[in-house]
């Protein structure tokens, strides 16, 4: 009995020691905020900053507690509501986030950033008509604010009214010609109607930031319809900027395959498999390319690996059965 007791005590001490070892040190920024709150427990801004810190660390429960308490201490600081809504939206409490911004807009009915945030929440929840009502309030308050027109354009795009979306985007980029997202979206919407004009818009976005991955990716997608070689060059440019950006390898691989450059396609898909080893479809792409190169053994191996990850994939099942 004594031996059992000593074993239990030993395990308890060992486990406790292990837990102490695993306990992470508190980051200096968080330590500073904790000490500041201990010294000034009713200073709302400290809870706001600690809540923001927790949000940045994706510690949503802690962020919610601090931000809600900051608002309890002072309910007339608009940014508190904005960050609280972000936390709620990102943590799966979307309608709580919307309720937070409705309350904020009631308290600050003429504050443009608050109205834009409310419009954004409504748009995320696909309440496009309500979002437009709020956006038009913004435009009435500031008729030359590009952001207001851009937000309206997003809603019109999702309501499938491309003509109005384009009209509002042209206003948005007129009032704010530094709006990269505005130029990209304008290019995407104009592309089916006027390829030359769309190219100008994409290139405007690139002139603003030639290293922006989203901008370059959108431009490459535009180019691949008419200039595959140039699109591939843009994807390689993205790889140089961010070697872990997987869509560039996927799209470049598909384009190489379309040009019958199977070895180049294989190179791209091999990198893709190394970066995303648990995505079944990557092995389908690589297996198909190996098959095109006559490497049936390698193709079977890739299809088998893909099916281990996703046994229900029809693409992989068909590909595997076709070379048995």
Coordinates of C-alpha atoms in Angstrom, one line a residue:
X1 CA 0.0 0.0 0.0
X2 CA 2.9 2.4 0.9
X3 CA 4.5 1.7 -2.5
X4 CA 1.3 2.6 -4.2
X5 CA 1.0 5.8 -2.2
X6 CA 4.6 6.8 -3.0
X7 CA 3.9 6.1 -6.7
X8 CA 0.8 8.4 -6.6
X9 CA 2.8 11.1 -4.8
X10 CA 5.6 10.8 -7.3
X11 CA 3.2 11.0 -10.3
X12 CA 1.5 14.1 -8.7
X13 CA 4.8 15.9 -8.1
X14 CA 6.0 15.0 -11.6
X15 CA 2.8 16.1 -13.3
X16 CA 2.8 19.3 -11.3
X17 CA 6.4 19.9 -12.2
X18 CA 5.7 19.2 -15.9
X19 CA 2.8 21.7 -15.8
X20 CA 5.0 24.3 -14.3
X21 CA 7.6 23.7 -17.1
X22 CA 4.9 24.0 -19.8
X23 CA 3.5 27.3 -18.4
X24 CA 4.3 30.0 -20.9
X25 CA 5.9 33.2 -19.7
X26 CA 3.7 36.2 -20.0
X27 CA 4.6 38.5 -22.9
X28 CA 6.0 41.9 -21.8
X29 CA 3.2 43.8 -23.4
X30 CA 0.6 41.8 -21.6
X31 CA 2.5 42.0 -18.3
X32 CA 2.6 45.8 -18.6
X33 CA -1.2 45.9 -19.2
X34 CA -1.9 43.6 -16.3
X35 CA 0.2 45.7 -13.9
X36 CA -1.4 48.9 -15.2
X37 CA -4.9 47.5 -14.6
X38 CA -3.9 46.4 -11.1
X39 CA -2.8 49.9 -10.4
X40 CA -5.8 51.6 -12.2
X41 CA -8.7 49.1 -12.1
X42 CA -11.3 51.5 -13.4
X43 CA -9.4 52.9 -16.4
X44 CA -11.4 51.8 -19.4
X45 CA -8.7 52.3 -22.0
X46 CA -6.5 49.7 -20.3
X47 CA -9.1 47.0 -20.7
X48 CA -9.6 48.1 -24.3
X49 CA -5.9 47.7 -25.1
X50 CA -5.7 44.4 -23.3
X51 CA -8.8 43.2 -25.2
X52 CA -7.1 44.2 -28.5
X53 CA -4.0 42.4 -27.4
X54 CA -6.0 39.2 -26.6
X55 CA -7.8 39.6 -30.0
X56 CA -4.5 39.7 -31.8
X57 CA -3.5 36.5 -30.0
X58 CA -6.9 35.0 -31.0
X59 CA -7.8 34.6 -27.3
X60 CA -11.4 35.5 -28.0
X61 CA -12.9 34.8 -24.5
X62 CA -10.3 37.1 -22.8
X63 CA -10.9 39.7 -25.5
X64 CA -14.7 39.6 -25.1
X65 CA -14.3 40.0 -21.3
X66 CA -12.0 43.0 -21.5
X67 CA -13.8 44.8 -24.3
X68 CA -17.2 44.4 -22.7
X69 CA -15.9 45.7 -19.4
X70 CA -14.3 48.7 -21.1
X71 CA -17.7 49.5 -22.6
X72 CA -19.3 49.0 -19.2
X73 CA -16.8 51.6 -17.7
X74 CA -17.3 54.1 -20.6
X75 CA -20.0 53.4 -23.2
X76 CA -19.3 56.5 -25.3
X77 CA -16.0 55.5 -26.9
X78 CA -16.9 54.3 -30.4
X79 CA -13.7 52.2 -31.2
X80 CA -14.5 49.9 -28.3
X81 CA -17.6 48.8 -30.1
X82 CA -15.7 48.3 -33.4
X83 CA -13.1 45.9 -31.9
X84 CA -15.8 44.1 -29.8
X85 CA -17.7 43.5 -33.0
X86 CA -14.6 42.2 -34.8
X87 CA -14.0 39.7 -31.9
X88 CA -17.7 38.6 -32.0
X89 CA -17.7 38.1 -35.8
X90 CA -14.4 36.2 -35.8
X91 CA -15.4 33.9 -32.9
X92 CA -18.7 32.8 -34.5
X93 CA -21.0 35.3 -32.7
X94 CA -21.9 37.1 -35.9
X95 CA -25.3 38.4 -34.9
X96 CA -23.9 39.6 -31.6
X97 CA -21.3 41.5 -33.6
X98 CA -24.1 43.0 -35.7
X99 CA -26.1 43.9 -32.5
X100 CA -22.9 45.6 -31.1
X101 CA -22.6 47.8 -34.3
X102 CA -26.3 48.6 -34.3
X103 CA -26.0 49.9 -30.8
X104 CA -22.9 51.8 -31.8
X105 CA -24.6 53.4 -34.7
X106 CA -27.5 54.4 -32.5
X107 CA -25.1 56.1 -30.1
X108 CA -23.0 57.7 -32.9
X109 CA -25.5 58.2 -35.8
X110 CA -23.3 60.6 -37.8
X111 CA -19.9 58.9 -37.2
X112 CA -18.7 57.7 -40.6
X113 CA -16.3 55.0 -39.4
X114 CA -19.1 53.5 -37.3
X115 CA -21.6 53.5 -40.1
X116 CA -19.1 51.9 -42.4
X117 CA -18.4 49.2 -39.9
X118 CA -22.1 48.6 -39.5
X119 CA -22.4 48.4 -43.3
X120 CA -19.6 45.9 -43.4
X121 CA -21.2 43.7 -40.8
X122 CA -24.5 43.7 -42.7
X123 CA -22.6 42.9 -45.9
X124 CA -20.8 39.9 -44.3
X125 CA -24.2 38.6 -43.1
X126 CA -25.6 39.0 -46.7
X127 CA -28.0 41.7 -45.7
X128 CA -27.2 43.7 -48.7
X129 CA -30.2 46.0 -48.9
X130 CA -29.8 47.0 -45.2
X131 CA -26.0 47.5 -45.8
X132 CA -26.8 49.8 -48.8
X133 CA -29.1 51.9 -46.7
X134 CA -26.3 52.5 -44.2
X135 CA -23.8 53.1 -47.0
X136 CA -25.9 55.7 -48.6
X137 CA -26.1 57.5 -45.2
X138 CA -22.3 57.6 -45.4
X139 CA -22.3 59.0 -48.9
X140 CA -24.8 61.7 -47.8
X141 CA -22.6 62.7 -44.9
X142 CA -19.4 62.7 -47.1
X143 CA -20.1 62.8 -50.8
X144 CA -16.4 62.6 -51.7
X145 CA -15.4 59.7 -49.5
X146 CA -14.2 56.8 -51.7
X147 CA -14.8 54.2 -49.0
X148 CA -18.5 54.9 -49.0
X149 CA -18.8 54.3 -52.8
X150 CA -16.6 51.2 -52.5
X151 CA -18.8 49.6 -49.8
X152 CA -21.9 50.4 -52.0
X153 CA -20.2 48.7 -54.9
X154 CA -19.6 45.5 -52.9
X155 CA -23.2 45.3 -52.1
X156 CA -24.3 46.0 -55.7
X157 CA -21.9 43.3 -57.0
X158 CA -23.3 40.7 -54.6
X159 CA -26.8 41.8 -55.6
X160 CA -25.7 40.9 -59.2
X161 CA -26.1 44.5 -60.4
X162 CA -22.8 44.9 -62.1
X163 CA -23.7 48.2 -63.8
X164 CA -24.3 49.9 -60.5
X165 CA -21.2 48.3 -58.9
X166 CA -19.0 49.6 -61.8
X167 CA -20.5 53.1 -61.5
X168 CA -19.9 53.2 -57.8
X169 CA -16.3 51.8 -58.2
X170 CA -15.5 54.5 -60.7
X171 CA -16.6 57.1 -58.2
X172 CA -14.7 55.4 -55.4
X173 CA -11.4 55.4 -57.4
X174 CA -12.0 58.9 -58.6
X175 CA -12.3 60.2 -55.1
X176 CA -9.5 57.9 -53.8
X177 CA -7.1 56.9 -56.6
X178 CA -4.9 55.1 -54.0
X179 CA -7.6 52.4 -53.4
X180 CA -6.0 49.2 -54.6
X181 CA -9.0 47.0 -53.9
X182 CA -11.2 49.4 -55.8
X183 CA -9.0 49.1 -58.9
X184 CA -8.8 45.3 -58.7
X185 CA -12.6 44.9 -58.3
X186 CA -13.2 47.4 -61.1
X187 CA -10.9 45.4 -63.3
X188 CA -12.6 42.1 -62.5
X189 CA -16.1 43.6 -63.2
X190 CA -15.1 45.3 -66.4
X191 CA -13.1 42.4 -67.8
X192 CA -16.0 40.6 -69.5
X193 CA -17.0 43.8 -71.3
X194 CA -13.7 45.5 -72.1
X195 CA -10.5 43.6 -71.7
X196 CA -8.3 46.6 -72.5
X197 CA -9.9 48.8 -70.0
X198 CA -9.7 46.1 -67.3
X199 CA -6.0 45.8 -68.0
X200 CA -5.5 49.5 -67.2
X201 CA -7.3 49.1 -63.9
X202 CA -5.2 46.1 -62.8
X203 CA -2.0 47.9 -63.8
X204 CA -3.2 50.9 -61.8
X205 CA -3.3 48.7 -58.7
X206 CA 0.1 47.3 -59.5
X207 CA 1.6 50.8 -59.8
X208 CA 0.3 51.5 -56.3
X209 CA 2.0 48.4 -54.8
X210 CA 4.0 46.1 -57.0
X211 CA 4.6 43.6 -54.2
X212 CA 0.9 43.2 -53.1
X213 CA 0.1 39.5 -53.5
X214 CA -3.6 40.0 -53.9
X215 CA -3.0 42.5 -56.6
X216 CA -0.5 40.4 -58.5
X217 CA -2.7 37.3 -58.2
X218 CA -5.7 39.2 -59.6
X219 CA -3.6 40.5 -62.5
X220 CA -2.3 37.0 -63.3
X221 CA -5.8 35.6 -63.3
X222 CA -6.8 38.3 -65.8
X223 CA -3.7 37.6 -68.0
X224 CA -4.2 33.8 -68.1
X225 CA -7.3 34.2 -70.3
X226 CA -5.3 35.8 -73.2
X227 CA -1.5 35.7 -72.3
X228 CA -0.7 32.4 -70.5
X229 CA 3.1 32.9 -70.6
X230 CA 2.9 36.4 -69.0
X231 CA 0.5 35.0 -66.4
X232 CA 3.0 32.3 -65.5
X233 CA 5.7 35.0 -65.1
X234 CA 3.5 36.9 -62.7
X235 CA 2.9 33.7 -60.7
X236 CA 6.7 33.2 -60.5
X237 CA 7.0 36.8 -59.3
X238 CA 4.6 36.0 -56.5
X239 CA 6.6 32.9 -55.6
X240 CA 9.7 35.1 -55.3
X241 CA 7.9 37.5 -52.9
X242 CA 6.2 34.8 -50.9
X243 CA 7.5 31.3 -51.4
X244 CA 4.8 29.8 -49.3
X245 CA 1.8 31.3 -51.2
X246 CA 0.4 28.0 -52.5
X247 CA -2.2 29.3 -55.1
X248 CA 0.7 30.6 -57.3
X249 CA 2.1 27.0 -57.6
X250 CA -1.3 25.6 -58.3
X251 CA -2.2 28.1 -61.0
X252 CA 1.2 28.0 -62.6
X253 CA 1.2 24.2 -62.6
X254 CA -2.3 24.2 -64.3
X255 CA -1.1 26.7 -66.9
X256 CA 2.1 24.8 -67.6
X257 CA 0.0 21.7 -68.1
X258 CA -2.3 23.5 -70.5
X259 CA 0.8 24.3 -72.6
X260 CA 1.9 20.6 -72.5
X261 CA 4.9 21.7 -70.4
X262 CA 4.4 18.6 -68.2
X263 CA 7.8 18.6 -66.5
X264 CA 7.4 22.3 -65.5
X265 CA 3.9 21.5 -64.3
X266 CA 5.3 18.6 -62.2
X267 CA 7.8 20.9 -60.6
X268 CA 5.1 23.2 -59.5
X269 CA 2.8 20.4 -58.2
X270 CA 5.6 18.8 -56.3
X271 CA 6.3 22.0 -54.4
X272 CA 2.6 22.3 -53.8
X273 CA 2.5 18.8 -52.3
X274 CA 5.4 19.7 -50.0
X275 CA 3.7 22.9 -48.8
X276 CA 0.2 21.3 -48.4
X277 CA 0.9 17.6 -47.8
X278 CA -2.6 17.0 -46.3
X279 CA -4.6 18.4 -49.3
X280 CA -5.8 15.4 -51.3
X281 CA -6.4 17.3 -54.6
X282 CA -2.7 18.3 -54.8
X283 CA -1.9 14.6 -55.3
X284 CA -4.5 14.4 -58.0
X285 CA -2.8 17.3 -59.9
X286 CA 0.6 15.7 -59.5
X287 CA -0.6 12.2 -60.4
X288 CA -2.3 13.5 -63.5
X289 CA 0.9 15.2 -64.6
X290 CA 3.0 12.1 -63.9
X291 CA 0.5 10.1 -66.0
X292 CA 1.0 12.6 -68.9
X293 CA 4.7 12.1 -68.6
X294 CA 4.2 8.3 -68.7
X295 CA 5.1 7.7 -65.1
X296 CA 2.2 5.4 -64.3
X297 CA 3.8 4.0 -61.1
X298 CA 4.3 7.5 -59.8
X299 CA 0.7 8.4 -60.8
X300 CA -0.7 5.4 -58.9
X301 CA 1.3 6.3 -55.9
X302 CA -0.1 9.9 -55.9
X303 CA -3.7 8.8 -56.4
X304 CA -3.3 6.3 -53.6
X305 CA -1.9 9.0 -51.3
X306 CA -4.7 11.4 -52.2
X307 CA -7.3 8.7 -51.5
X308 CA -5.8 8.0 -48.0
X309 CA -6.5 11.7 -47.3
X310 CA -9.9 11.8 -49.0
X311 CA -11.4 8.3 -49.7
X312 CA -14.5 9.8 -51.2
X313 CA -12.8 11.9 -53.9
X314 CA -14.5 11.0 -57.2
X315 CA -11.6 12.6 -59.2
X316 CA -9.1 10.4 -57.5
X317 CA -11.2 7.3 -57.7
X318 CA -11.7 7.8 -61.4
X319 CA -8.1 8.6 -62.0
X320 CA -6.9 5.5 -60.0
X321 CA -9.3 3.1 -61.8
X322 CA -8.4 4.5 -65.2
X323 CA -4.8 3.2 -65.0
X324 CA -5.3 -0.1 -63.3

